[in-house]
Short mmCIF file of C-alpha atoms in Angstrom, two decimals:
data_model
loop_
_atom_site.label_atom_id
_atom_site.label_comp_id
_atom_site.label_asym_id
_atom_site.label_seq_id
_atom_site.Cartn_x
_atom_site.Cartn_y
_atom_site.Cartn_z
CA UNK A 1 304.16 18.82 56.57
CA UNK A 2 307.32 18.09 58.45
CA UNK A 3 307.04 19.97 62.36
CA UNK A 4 310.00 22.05 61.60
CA UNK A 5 309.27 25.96 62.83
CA UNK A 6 311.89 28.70 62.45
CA UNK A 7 311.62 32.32 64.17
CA UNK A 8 311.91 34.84 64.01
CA UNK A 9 310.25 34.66 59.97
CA UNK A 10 311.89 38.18 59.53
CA UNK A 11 314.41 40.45 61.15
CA UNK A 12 315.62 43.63 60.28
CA UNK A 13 319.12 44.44 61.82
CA UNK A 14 322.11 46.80 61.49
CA UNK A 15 325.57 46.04 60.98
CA UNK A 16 327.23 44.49 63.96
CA UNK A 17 324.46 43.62 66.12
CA UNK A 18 324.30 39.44 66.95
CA UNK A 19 321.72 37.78 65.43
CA UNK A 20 320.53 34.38 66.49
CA UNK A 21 317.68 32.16 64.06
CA UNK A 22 315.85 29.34 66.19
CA UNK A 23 314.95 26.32 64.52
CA UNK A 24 312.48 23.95 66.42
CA UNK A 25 311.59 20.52 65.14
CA UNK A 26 308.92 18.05 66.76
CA UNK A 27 309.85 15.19 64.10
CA UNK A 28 313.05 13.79 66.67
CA UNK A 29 315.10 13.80 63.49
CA UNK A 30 318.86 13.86 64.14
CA UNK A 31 319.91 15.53 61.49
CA UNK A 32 319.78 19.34 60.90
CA UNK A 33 321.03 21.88 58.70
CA UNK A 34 321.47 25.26 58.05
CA UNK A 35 321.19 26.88 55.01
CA UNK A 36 321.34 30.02 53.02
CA UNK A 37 319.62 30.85 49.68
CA UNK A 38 320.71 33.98 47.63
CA UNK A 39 320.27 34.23 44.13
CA UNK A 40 322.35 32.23 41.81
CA UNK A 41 323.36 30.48 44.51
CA UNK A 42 321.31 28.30 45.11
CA UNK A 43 320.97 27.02 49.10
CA UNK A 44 324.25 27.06 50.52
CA UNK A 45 324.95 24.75 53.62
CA UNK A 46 326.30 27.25 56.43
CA UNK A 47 326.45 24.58 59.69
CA UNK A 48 325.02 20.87 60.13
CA UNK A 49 323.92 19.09 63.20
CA UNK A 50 324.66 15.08 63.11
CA UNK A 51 323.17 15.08 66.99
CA UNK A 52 323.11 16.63 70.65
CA UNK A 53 326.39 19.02 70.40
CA UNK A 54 327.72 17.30 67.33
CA UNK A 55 327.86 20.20 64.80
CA UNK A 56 329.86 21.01 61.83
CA UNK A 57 330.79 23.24 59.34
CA UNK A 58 329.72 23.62 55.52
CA UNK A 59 330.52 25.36 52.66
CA UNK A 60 330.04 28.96 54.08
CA UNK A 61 330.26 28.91 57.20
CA UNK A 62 332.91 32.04 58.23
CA UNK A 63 330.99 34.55 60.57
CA UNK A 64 328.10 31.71 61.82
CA UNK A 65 328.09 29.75 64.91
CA UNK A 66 326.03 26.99 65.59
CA UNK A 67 324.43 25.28 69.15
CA UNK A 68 322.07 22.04 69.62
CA UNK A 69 321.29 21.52 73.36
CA UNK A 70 318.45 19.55 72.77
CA UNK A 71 317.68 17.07 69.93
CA UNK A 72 314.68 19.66 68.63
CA UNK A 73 316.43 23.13 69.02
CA UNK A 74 319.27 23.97 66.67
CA UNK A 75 320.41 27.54 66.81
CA UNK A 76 322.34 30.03 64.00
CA UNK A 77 324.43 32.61 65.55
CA UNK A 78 325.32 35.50 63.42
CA UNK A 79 327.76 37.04 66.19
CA UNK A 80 328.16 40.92 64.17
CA UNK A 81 326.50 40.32 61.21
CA UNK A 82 327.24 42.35 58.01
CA UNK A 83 325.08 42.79 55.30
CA UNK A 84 326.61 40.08 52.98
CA UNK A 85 324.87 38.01 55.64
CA UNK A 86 321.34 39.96 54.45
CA UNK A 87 320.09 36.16 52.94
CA UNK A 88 316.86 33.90 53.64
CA UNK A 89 318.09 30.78 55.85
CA UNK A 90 316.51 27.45 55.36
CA UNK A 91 316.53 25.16 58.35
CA UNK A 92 316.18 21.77 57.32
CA UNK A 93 316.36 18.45 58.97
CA UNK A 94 316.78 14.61 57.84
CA UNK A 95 316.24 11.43 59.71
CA UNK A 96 319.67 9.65 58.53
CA UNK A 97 321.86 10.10 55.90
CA UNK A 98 322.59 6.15 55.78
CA UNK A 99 321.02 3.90 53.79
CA UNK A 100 318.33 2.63 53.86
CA UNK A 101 317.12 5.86 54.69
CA UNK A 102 318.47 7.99 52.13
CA UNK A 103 318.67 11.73 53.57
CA UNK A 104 315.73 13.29 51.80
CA UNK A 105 315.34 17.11 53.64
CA UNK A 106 312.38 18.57 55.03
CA UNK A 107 312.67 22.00 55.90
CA UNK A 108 311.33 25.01 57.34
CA UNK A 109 309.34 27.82 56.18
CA UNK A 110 312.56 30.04 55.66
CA UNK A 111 313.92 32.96 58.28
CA UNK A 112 314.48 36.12 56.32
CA UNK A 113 317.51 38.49 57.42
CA UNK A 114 318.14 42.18 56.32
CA UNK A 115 321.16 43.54 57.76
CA UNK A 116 321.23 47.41 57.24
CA UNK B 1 334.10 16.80 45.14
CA UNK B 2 330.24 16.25 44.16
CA UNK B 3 328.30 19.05 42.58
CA UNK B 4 325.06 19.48 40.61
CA UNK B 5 324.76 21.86 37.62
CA UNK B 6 321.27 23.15 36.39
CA UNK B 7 322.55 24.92 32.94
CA UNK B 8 318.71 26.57 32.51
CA UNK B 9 318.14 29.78 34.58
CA UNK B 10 314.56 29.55 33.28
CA UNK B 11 312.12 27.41 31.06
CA UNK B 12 309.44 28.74 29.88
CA UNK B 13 306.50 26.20 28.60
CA UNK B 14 302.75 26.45 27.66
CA UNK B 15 299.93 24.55 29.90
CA UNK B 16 299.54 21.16 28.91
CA UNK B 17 302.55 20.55 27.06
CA UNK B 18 306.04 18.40 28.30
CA UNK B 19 308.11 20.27 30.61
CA UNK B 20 311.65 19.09 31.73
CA UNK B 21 314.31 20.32 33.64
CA UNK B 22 317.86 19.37 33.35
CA UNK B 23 320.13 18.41 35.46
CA UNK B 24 323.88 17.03 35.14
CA UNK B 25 325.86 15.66 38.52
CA UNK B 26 329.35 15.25 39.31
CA UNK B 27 330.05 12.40 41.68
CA UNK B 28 332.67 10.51 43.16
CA UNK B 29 330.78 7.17 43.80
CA UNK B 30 327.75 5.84 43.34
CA UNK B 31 324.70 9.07 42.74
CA UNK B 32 322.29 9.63 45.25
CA UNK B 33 320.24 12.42 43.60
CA UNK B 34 317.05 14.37 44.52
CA UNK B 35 314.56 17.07 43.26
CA UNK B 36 312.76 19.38 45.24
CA UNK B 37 310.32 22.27 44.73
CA UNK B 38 310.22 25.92 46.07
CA UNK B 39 306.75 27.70 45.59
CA UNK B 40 306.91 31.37 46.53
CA UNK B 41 307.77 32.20 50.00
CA UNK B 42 307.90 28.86 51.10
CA UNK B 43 310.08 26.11 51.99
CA UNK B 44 311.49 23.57 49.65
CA UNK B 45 309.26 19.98 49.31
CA UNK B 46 311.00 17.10 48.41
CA UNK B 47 309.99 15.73 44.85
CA UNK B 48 311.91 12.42 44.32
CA UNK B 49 314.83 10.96 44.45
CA UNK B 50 316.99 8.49 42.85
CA UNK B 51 318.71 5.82 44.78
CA UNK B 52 319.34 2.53 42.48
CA UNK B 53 316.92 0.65 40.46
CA UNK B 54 314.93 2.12 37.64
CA UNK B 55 316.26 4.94 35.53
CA UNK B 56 312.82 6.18 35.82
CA UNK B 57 311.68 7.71 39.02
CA UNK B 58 308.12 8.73 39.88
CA UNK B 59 307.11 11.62 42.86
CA UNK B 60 305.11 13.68 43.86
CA UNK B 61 302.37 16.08 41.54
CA UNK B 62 302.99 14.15 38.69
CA UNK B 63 306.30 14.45 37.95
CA UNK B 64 309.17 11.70 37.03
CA UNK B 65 312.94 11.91 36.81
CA UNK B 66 315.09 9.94 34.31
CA UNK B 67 318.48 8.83 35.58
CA UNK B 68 320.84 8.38 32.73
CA UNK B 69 324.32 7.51 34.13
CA UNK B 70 326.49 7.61 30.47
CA UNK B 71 325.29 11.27 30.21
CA UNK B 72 325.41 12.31 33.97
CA UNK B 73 321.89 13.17 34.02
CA UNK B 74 318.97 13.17 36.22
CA UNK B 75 316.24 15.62 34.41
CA UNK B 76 312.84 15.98 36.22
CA UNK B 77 310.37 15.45 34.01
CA UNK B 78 306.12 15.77 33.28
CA UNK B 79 303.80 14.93 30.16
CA UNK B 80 301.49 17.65 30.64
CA UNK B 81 302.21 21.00 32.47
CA UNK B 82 300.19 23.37 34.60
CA UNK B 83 299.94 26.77 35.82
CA UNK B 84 300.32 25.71 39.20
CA UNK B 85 303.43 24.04 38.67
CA UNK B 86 305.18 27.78 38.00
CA UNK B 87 307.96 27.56 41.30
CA UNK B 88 311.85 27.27 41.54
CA UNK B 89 313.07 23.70 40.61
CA UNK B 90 316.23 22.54 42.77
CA UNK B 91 318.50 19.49 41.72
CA UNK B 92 320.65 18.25 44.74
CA UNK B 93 322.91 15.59 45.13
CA UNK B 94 323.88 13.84 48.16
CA UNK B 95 327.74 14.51 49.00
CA UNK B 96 329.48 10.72 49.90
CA UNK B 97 332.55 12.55 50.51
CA UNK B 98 331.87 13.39 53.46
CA UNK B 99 330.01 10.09 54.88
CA UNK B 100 326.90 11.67 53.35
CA UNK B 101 325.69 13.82 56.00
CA UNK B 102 325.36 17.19 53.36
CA UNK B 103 323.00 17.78 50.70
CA UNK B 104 324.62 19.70 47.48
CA UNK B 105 322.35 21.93 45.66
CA UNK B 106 322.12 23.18 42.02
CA UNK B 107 321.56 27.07 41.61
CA UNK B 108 318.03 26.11 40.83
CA UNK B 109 315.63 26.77 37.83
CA UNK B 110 312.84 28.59 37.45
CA UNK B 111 309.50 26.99 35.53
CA UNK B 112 306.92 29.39 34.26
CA UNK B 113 303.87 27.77 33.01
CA UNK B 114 301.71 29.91 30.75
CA UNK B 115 298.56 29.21 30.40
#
């Protein structure tokens, strides 16, 4: 199994408190992601990581921040949360997304979130 | 803009007969397609993936994929099916829009394998 470890594994929170999700990676992959899975959604990419401070936005990304200091920490910020941020989040990382290595994900064990 | 579409919620098959999944793509360019597996609680494991080359792609537990680009297809496949393959099934595509830095996911399906 890929060295990716997330924390905490589950939080309970009320509305408008910050929440931050740690994801830790021994691998030295460059790549890492953030993502949300809800039913009938499937995952949903919140933020991406392409290196050291190089971050970017995805699909649902309103009300998440994002930080990568070092190449194995990548953080998710929920600054007030709300519950329609109540979700599992999937950290996942990738060594490229360039051929020849083709981007397959590894990811974490999954970070549960309930936001009373 | 690429997307995946998984138009099965659920399948439901019995131990030791075929099982497939199906999945139809949308892209822009050339496909770059995976499958991965969620078992409960647990992370999702890469499968396979299709790159270029054969139609028919081989992973991990057994299973195979068949790439059929008139039809838009990529449906994960396996000749004989087992209890302990009951998990959530997840086609993804790789999004070249954007330099191919995100991965696109289907909604996902779930397998239940009676035995």
């Amino acid at each position: 199994d890929a060295g990716i470890t997330q924390s905490p594994r589950h939080k309970v929170t009320e509305t408008g408190t910050p929440v931050t999700l740690r994801c830790h990676q021994t691998e030295n992959h460059r790549y890492m992601y953030w993502y949300r899975q809800d039913p009938g959604h499937g995952l949903r990419l919140i933020h991406y990581s392409y290196g050291v401070k190089d971050t970017d936005k995805g699909e649902v990304s309103d009300g998440y921040s994002v930080s990568r200091s070092k190449t194995e920490d990548f953080l998710l910020t929920l600054e007030s949360a709300t519950s329609s941020q109540t979700s599992v989040y999937f950290c996942a990382i990738s060594e490229s997304a360039r051929t020849p290595n083709t981007g397959e994900l590894f990811f974490g064990e999954g970070s549960r979130l309930t936001v009373l | 803009a690429q997307s995946v579409a998984q138009p099965e919620d659920q399948v439901n098959v019995a131990e030791g007969n075929p099982l497939t999944v199906k999945c139809t793509y949308s892209v822009s360019g050339n496909p770059y397609l995976f499958w991965y597996v969620q078992y409960p609680n647990r992370g999702l494991q890469f499968l396979l993936k299709y790159i270029t080359g054969d139609n028919l792609v081989k992973g991990s537990y057994g299973f195979e994929a068949e790439f059929n680009k008139s039809q838009t297809s990529f449906h994960l496949k396996k000749p004989s099916a087992l209890v302990s393959d009951s998990a959530l099934y997840f086609c993804a595509v790789r999004d070249e829009d954007t330099g191919g830095f995100k991965t696109i996911f289907g909604a996902g399906t779930r397998l239940f394998v009676k035995a």
